[in-house]
């Protein structure tokens, strides 16, 4: 019997072609009509991926396995691997990588880092090399787009910030961390003596507020580019290979002039810095380096290898004699400019740049070359971040960043289009900490993997940098909230300070013109904890909305509803990207104070002071705010006492759909229970044993007080104290009895004899209701305040075909929406503030009232209901309803041995409703040409299939599955003309790719054996091309209402017009479609031959 394709569990495919549709739990529709496509933006929903096969202690990890599968699908010959290795074995690991055919690009024994180009088929072998701790593959992260959407304003509500704005203000609310008061009380502790590293899109060297510190020193002391000259594709890096001799020479068919001497030459072509969707207000360059309105210019670069002198032909006249000799900014602080500034305009039409060189870079074709970089910024993001940390005299007045006395080192880790390279985010961080020796670092870029447990190479390397070099990293938590377990990587790294985004009533009014009910809260978008292993993230919050510096090449960017304009070079951005630099600047004040007073301030001491002194925000769960708001004076009161923090390890039970993939399966750094089966029932009292080991400090046993922070009554401890000998694990019993919803509390261990909190363990449990049978529905009725949210958890049963969600009873004009998060903590639709709201642009491509999620992952789903800042109502009523739907059809399929052409043949099936009551309508369609076969594939082997898609085809679907080895991992890729148009690759072998309205032509299907047992595995292969030329399958089209458990007979008929190609069968489907457009069940027909 032929197995029908629709029964295969549909998994995520790569959305690379128009008309590609996939299964999996995707909302329909969920496209932001006015938002730039941005798959790596933290605001955009990550792909929903089917569960991967567990790889406990996996050095690669499921996220990087997905990246590897994508590289294989693209046909890449090598992938860039970043390896954290045992530092004592760094050279040996590099040699062994060369031995398996890898090309080693970089070796850094100081931190145990190796970067190499590895053939995809050798990645597993590379990870297995002795001494390798973790292996990451290169990827790109789009910097967040923190500017709120622009709408027409009505009237002014508050005055604009300007020269008269005091330092303590709601526009850039550094006073909310206590930074302003701290500086007022201690004027010299303003960041002076501290250098802040900013790893981002680059910082505008021309901005007036980023020129000098409070003591008149240069503000930006260095500016470099960390992208790789070869493998990142950064068009501003040029290989200096061609030799020329001045004063006159011919290059590229044209005459050039230079000072007498011998040089190397190349050019930067400005159009190579453009990309689809580039926005000059955010991305700045967009293929126009000299800002003359076109992308036609080419700028020559002349390089003298002997002393690394550089000349740039800024005016494009092919004459270097009228250009300045330049050296790297960190050496000479020279800044060049491209373009001509126009008198009478506020916007600056010139673009600043610096130069940089790298010696003896190995070329892919062999040999080495020096590279020169034309260092320009890749966006506004980094300049805004820099202003928050350390700007001085914004608007030419009294308004400052958090640490105006501090200096800045800028590292650009981002490209023009693809985003920020993970290679640059690692190597740029190594350079900042180990080579440039900055004192503290801000990083406001990252992503959200499904398994956000910090078990990867980048997290390991960041932890090493912090511990070895004594430099604390502050990293934004991410903008994927308000869902649980959405905190992003790399802020999940153990020793990183992960920062969420808070906002006050005053800032809502000043920056947005919005009124809210609370005095202080946390942005809905701010990513929530815990980590997948229950780990404590985010650690703290800081203000996440700011008017700050942006490049002077752009007009002011206020929020229109605020009712005022901003001058050139200033913009209002929001996000955890803005919260992290608030915290970084606040930390710079503490380091400045410590340096001037002789107090110790190691990263461990700094973290202990900051965490202990943080001020909890009333009414906000601890998995949302961590310890609370950064408090500079409070932290200093602890830090000046020379804290002596001990080291601890924690092991606690974790139960989530992904907890079997943790480094130690089902164990992590804090209690986390989000299971459906085996989870925590509402009202149930359950004990959790938290094992704590004190790893350092006094060899004698130490007693600690136990308490719970942020507890809503769910948790309790059986003891008030615990004694911890050094090096001996001790179990602490914690009991939870939750009501419906998510509940969290910090288990605090405090030695009363020492200042500061010694240890905090985050504990989070979710008690989710099941759907009410027999209707399989769940409903919530309530009200949500403007700019606030309500979170609801629902347990979705296995085998649900469709999860239908509806929003109703919304008040006139109210702007309210829901966002769904799957059991892995991933949003399954865009979290952009542009989409899915009622009474806002019709939802902008997302139905605000009714959406369904096909083939939802079983487990605990979260639905976040929130009201927008522009809603006219302070209180916004709603009713949210979910229903599980699914119909089983038998027989499946209906099989005919042979049917004649041109004759309608009837059939009937029985449809049984397994879930909630539903009305469906049978729908017919075109027949398809079906090829079904079973083959055996081995690890590393590729099977190729060629498929002809005729003119007029309506759908092309290919599937693999039913492996003989249940643990096998097979990947499926579809190409047309060598270009990948569809891919499905998770951690198992059930994969489907569907192309709607495919272009006619020849397609190539590739099945790749990523992992199999020795000897290989069998698998089923199915391909179907639906086209009217083959005939039709029809159904009556009458609506059918089915209660739970009810059955009905569905009839249809098949009419064949044309036989399929040789070796193929005919195949048809009759989906049973709900009023929302969801296929709740499907009847299938197979005709084995045509008579």
Short mmCIF file of C-alpha atoms in Angstrom, two decimals, residues 775-961:
data_model
loop_
_atom_site.label_atom_id
_atom_site.label_comp_id
_atom_site.label_asym_id
_atom_site.label_seq_id
_atom_site.Cartn_x
_atom_site.Cartn_y
_atom_site.Cartn_z
CA UNK A 775 -15.06 20.32 23.01
CA UNK A 776 -11.27 20.44 23.36
CA UNK A 777 -11.43 24.16 24.01
CA UNK A 778 -9.92 26.61 26.44
CA UNK A 779 -11.02 30.20 26.91
CA UNK A 780 -9.80 33.28 28.76
CA UNK A 781 -11.77 36.46 29.28
CA UNK A 782 -10.19 39.56 30.72
CA UNK A 783 -8.75 42.99 30.15
CA UNK A 784 -5.21 44.15 29.45
CA UNK A 785 -3.90 47.65 30.07
CA UNK A 786 -2.25 49.69 27.36
CA UNK A 787 1.43 48.66 27.00
CA UNK A 788 0.90 45.64 29.23
CA UNK A 789 0.26 41.96 28.61
CA UNK A 790 -1.44 38.86 29.95
CA UNK A 791 0.17 35.45 29.55
CA UNK A 792 -1.77 32.19 29.28
CA UNK A 793 -0.51 28.61 29.06
CA UNK A 794 -2.44 25.73 27.49
CA UNK A 795 -1.49 22.06 27.13
CA UNK A 796 -2.01 20.97 23.52
CA UNK A 797 -2.48 17.21 23.07
CA UNK A 798 -0.51 15.00 20.71
CA UNK A 799 -1.96 14.28 17.27
CA UNK A 800 -3.71 17.65 17.10
CA UNK A 801 -4.02 18.45 13.42
CA UNK A 802 -4.91 22.13 13.83
CA UNK A 803 -4.82 24.51 16.80
CA UNK A 804 -7.44 27.18 16.13
CA UNK A 805 -7.21 30.48 18.05
CA UNK A 806 -9.74 33.32 18.02
CA UNK A 807 -9.79 36.77 19.61
CA UNK A 808 -13.17 38.39 20.26
CA UNK A 809 -15.02 40.94 22.42
CA UNK A 810 -12.44 43.61 21.67
CA UNK A 811 -13.67 47.16 22.30
CA UNK A 812 -14.13 49.63 19.46
CA UNK A 813 -10.79 51.10 18.48
CA UNK A 814 -8.83 48.90 20.88
CA UNK A 815 -5.46 47.74 19.55
CA UNK A 816 -4.99 44.30 21.05
CA UNK A 817 -3.39 41.09 19.81
CA UNK A 818 -2.08 37.71 20.82
CA UNK A 819 1.29 36.13 20.02
CA UNK A 820 1.73 32.36 20.27
CA UNK A 821 4.86 30.68 21.63
CA UNK A 822 5.41 26.99 21.07
CA UNK A 823 6.58 24.58 23.81
CA UNK A 824 10.22 25.36 23.00
CA UNK A 825 9.77 29.04 23.88
CA UNK A 826 9.88 30.21 20.26
CA UNK A 827 7.39 32.73 18.89
CA UNK A 828 5.62 31.21 15.89
CA UNK A 829 4.73 34.56 14.35
CA UNK A 830 6.39 37.93 14.15
CA UNK A 831 6.64 39.85 17.41
CA UNK A 832 6.94 43.13 15.48
CA UNK A 833 4.77 45.90 16.89
CA UNK A 834 3.40 46.45 13.38
CA UNK A 835 1.41 43.26 13.02
CA UNK A 836 -1.56 41.26 14.32
CA UNK A 837 -3.24 44.10 16.25
CA UNK A 838 -6.94 44.78 15.98
CA UNK A 839 -7.81 48.19 14.55
CA UNK A 840 -4.32 48.73 13.16
CA UNK A 841 -3.94 48.41 9.41
CA UNK A 842 -6.15 45.34 9.28
CA UNK A 843 -3.39 43.43 11.07
CA UNK A 844 -0.87 44.24 8.33
CA UNK A 845 -1.04 40.80 6.78
CA UNK A 846 -1.87 38.97 10.02
CA UNK A 847 -5.49 38.25 10.89
CA UNK A 848 -6.02 39.81 14.34
CA UNK A 849 -9.20 37.83 15.05
CA UNK A 850 -8.59 34.28 13.82
CA UNK A 851 -5.45 32.25 13.10
CA UNK A 852 -4.63 28.57 13.11
CA UNK A 853 -1.45 26.61 13.74
CA UNK A 854 -1.11 23.50 11.61
CA UNK A 855 0.47 20.38 13.13
CA UNK A 856 1.29 22.12 16.43
CA UNK A 857 4.07 20.69 18.54
CA UNK A 858 2.39 18.89 21.44
CA UNK A 859 3.06 20.34 24.86
CA UNK A 860 2.59 23.58 26.76
CA UNK A 861 1.87 26.53 24.48
CA UNK A 862 1.88 30.13 25.65
CA UNK A 863 -0.42 32.85 24.36
CA UNK A 864 0.55 36.42 25.16
CA UNK A 865 -2.28 38.96 24.89
CA UNK A 866 -1.07 42.54 24.79
CA UNK A 867 -2.36 46.01 24.08
CA UNK A 868 -0.43 48.45 21.96
CA UNK A 869 0.92 51.79 23.11
CA UNK A 870 -1.33 53.58 20.61
CA UNK A 871 -4.54 51.94 21.78
CA UNK A 872 -7.02 54.69 22.66
CA UNK A 873 -8.20 52.73 25.69
CA UNK A 874 -6.24 52.30 28.88
CA UNK A 875 -8.16 49.10 29.64
CA UNK A 876 -8.70 46.74 26.71
CA UNK A 877 -11.19 43.86 27.12
CA UNK A 878 -10.82 40.61 25.18
CA UNK A 879 -11.86 36.98 24.94
CA UNK A 880 -9.29 34.46 23.72
CA UNK A 881 -10.38 30.97 22.67
CA UNK A 882 -8.28 27.99 21.57
CA UNK A 883 -9.51 24.70 20.17
CA UNK A 884 -7.72 21.51 19.12
CA UNK A 885 -9.03 20.09 15.86
CA UNK A 886 -8.33 16.90 13.96
CA UNK A 887 -10.20 14.39 11.79
CA UNK A 888 -9.06 10.85 10.99
CA UNK A 889 -10.05 9.54 7.54
CA UNK A 890 -10.27 5.86 6.62
CA UNK A 891 -9.37 4.08 4.47
CA UNK A 892 -6.19 6.02 3.91
CA UNK A 893 -5.63 5.94 1.04
CA UNK A 894 -8.50 4.77 -1.15
CA UNK A 895 -6.68 2.60 -3.69
CA UNK A 896 -7.77 1.73 -7.23
CA UNK A 897 -5.73 -0.85 -9.15
CA UNK A 898 -6.80 0.65 -12.47
CA UNK A 899 -9.21 3.29 -13.79
CA UNK A 900 -10.03 4.41 -17.32
CA UNK A 901 -9.49 7.91 -18.67
CA UNK A 902 -12.38 10.33 -19.04
CA UNK A 903 -14.74 8.51 -16.70
CA UNK A 904 -15.81 9.72 -13.26
CA UNK A 905 -15.39 7.04 -10.61
CA UNK A 906 -16.86 7.51 -7.18
CA UNK A 907 -15.39 6.64 -3.80
CA UNK A 908 -16.26 7.14 -0.19
CA UNK A 909 -14.39 7.40 3.09
CA UNK A 910 -15.29 7.63 6.76
CA UNK A 911 -14.26 10.76 8.63
CA UNK A 912 -14.07 10.63 12.46
CA UNK A 913 -13.71 13.80 14.51
CA UNK A 914 -11.11 13.11 17.23
CA UNK A 915 -11.14 16.55 18.81
CA UNK A 916 -13.37 19.60 19.21
CA UNK A 917 -16.58 20.18 17.23
CA UNK A 918 -15.85 21.59 13.82
CA UNK A 919 -17.52 22.36 10.53
CA UNK A 920 -15.58 21.32 7.45
CA UNK A 921 -16.11 21.43 3.72
CA UNK A 922 -14.56 18.77 1.44
CA UNK A 923 -12.59 20.37 -1.38
CA UNK A 924 -11.34 18.72 -4.55
CA UNK A 925 -8.44 19.60 -6.77
CA UNK A 926 -6.05 18.40 -9.44
CA UNK A 927 -4.68 14.90 -9.55
CA UNK A 928 -0.96 14.43 -9.19
CA UNK A 929 1.78 12.24 -10.58
CA UNK A 930 3.12 10.14 -7.69
CA UNK A 931 6.46 8.37 -7.49
CA UNK A 932 7.02 6.20 -4.43
CA UNK A 933 10.08 4.11 -3.72
CA UNK A 934 12.14 2.72 -0.87
CA UNK A 935 15.94 2.85 -0.83
CA UNK A 936 18.85 2.42 1.57
CA UNK A 937 21.26 5.25 2.30
CA UNK A 938 24.46 5.37 4.36
CA UNK A 939 26.00 8.15 6.41
CA UNK A 940 27.43 10.85 4.16
CA UNK A 941 25.76 9.42 1.05
CA UNK A 942 23.61 11.50 -1.29
CA UNK A 943 20.68 10.27 -3.38
CA UNK A 944 19.54 12.42 -6.27
CA UNK A 945 16.14 12.41 -7.98
CA UNK A 946 15.17 14.41 -11.06
CA UNK A 947 11.59 15.68 -11.27
CA UNK A 948 9.93 17.27 -14.30
CA UNK A 949 7.29 19.81 -13.35
CA UNK A 950 4.95 20.57 -16.26
CA UNK A 951 3.38 23.88 -17.21
CA UNK A 952 0.28 24.60 -15.14
CA UNK A 953 1.29 22.50 -12.12
CA UNK A 954 -0.46 23.68 -8.97
CA UNK A 955 1.75 22.02 -6.37
CA UNK A 956 4.95 20.01 -6.09
CA UNK A 957 5.47 18.05 -2.89
CA UNK A 958 8.30 15.72 -1.93
CA UNK A 959 8.65 13.75 1.30
CA UNK A 960 10.91 11.21 2.93
CA UNK A 961 10.28 9.15 6.06
#
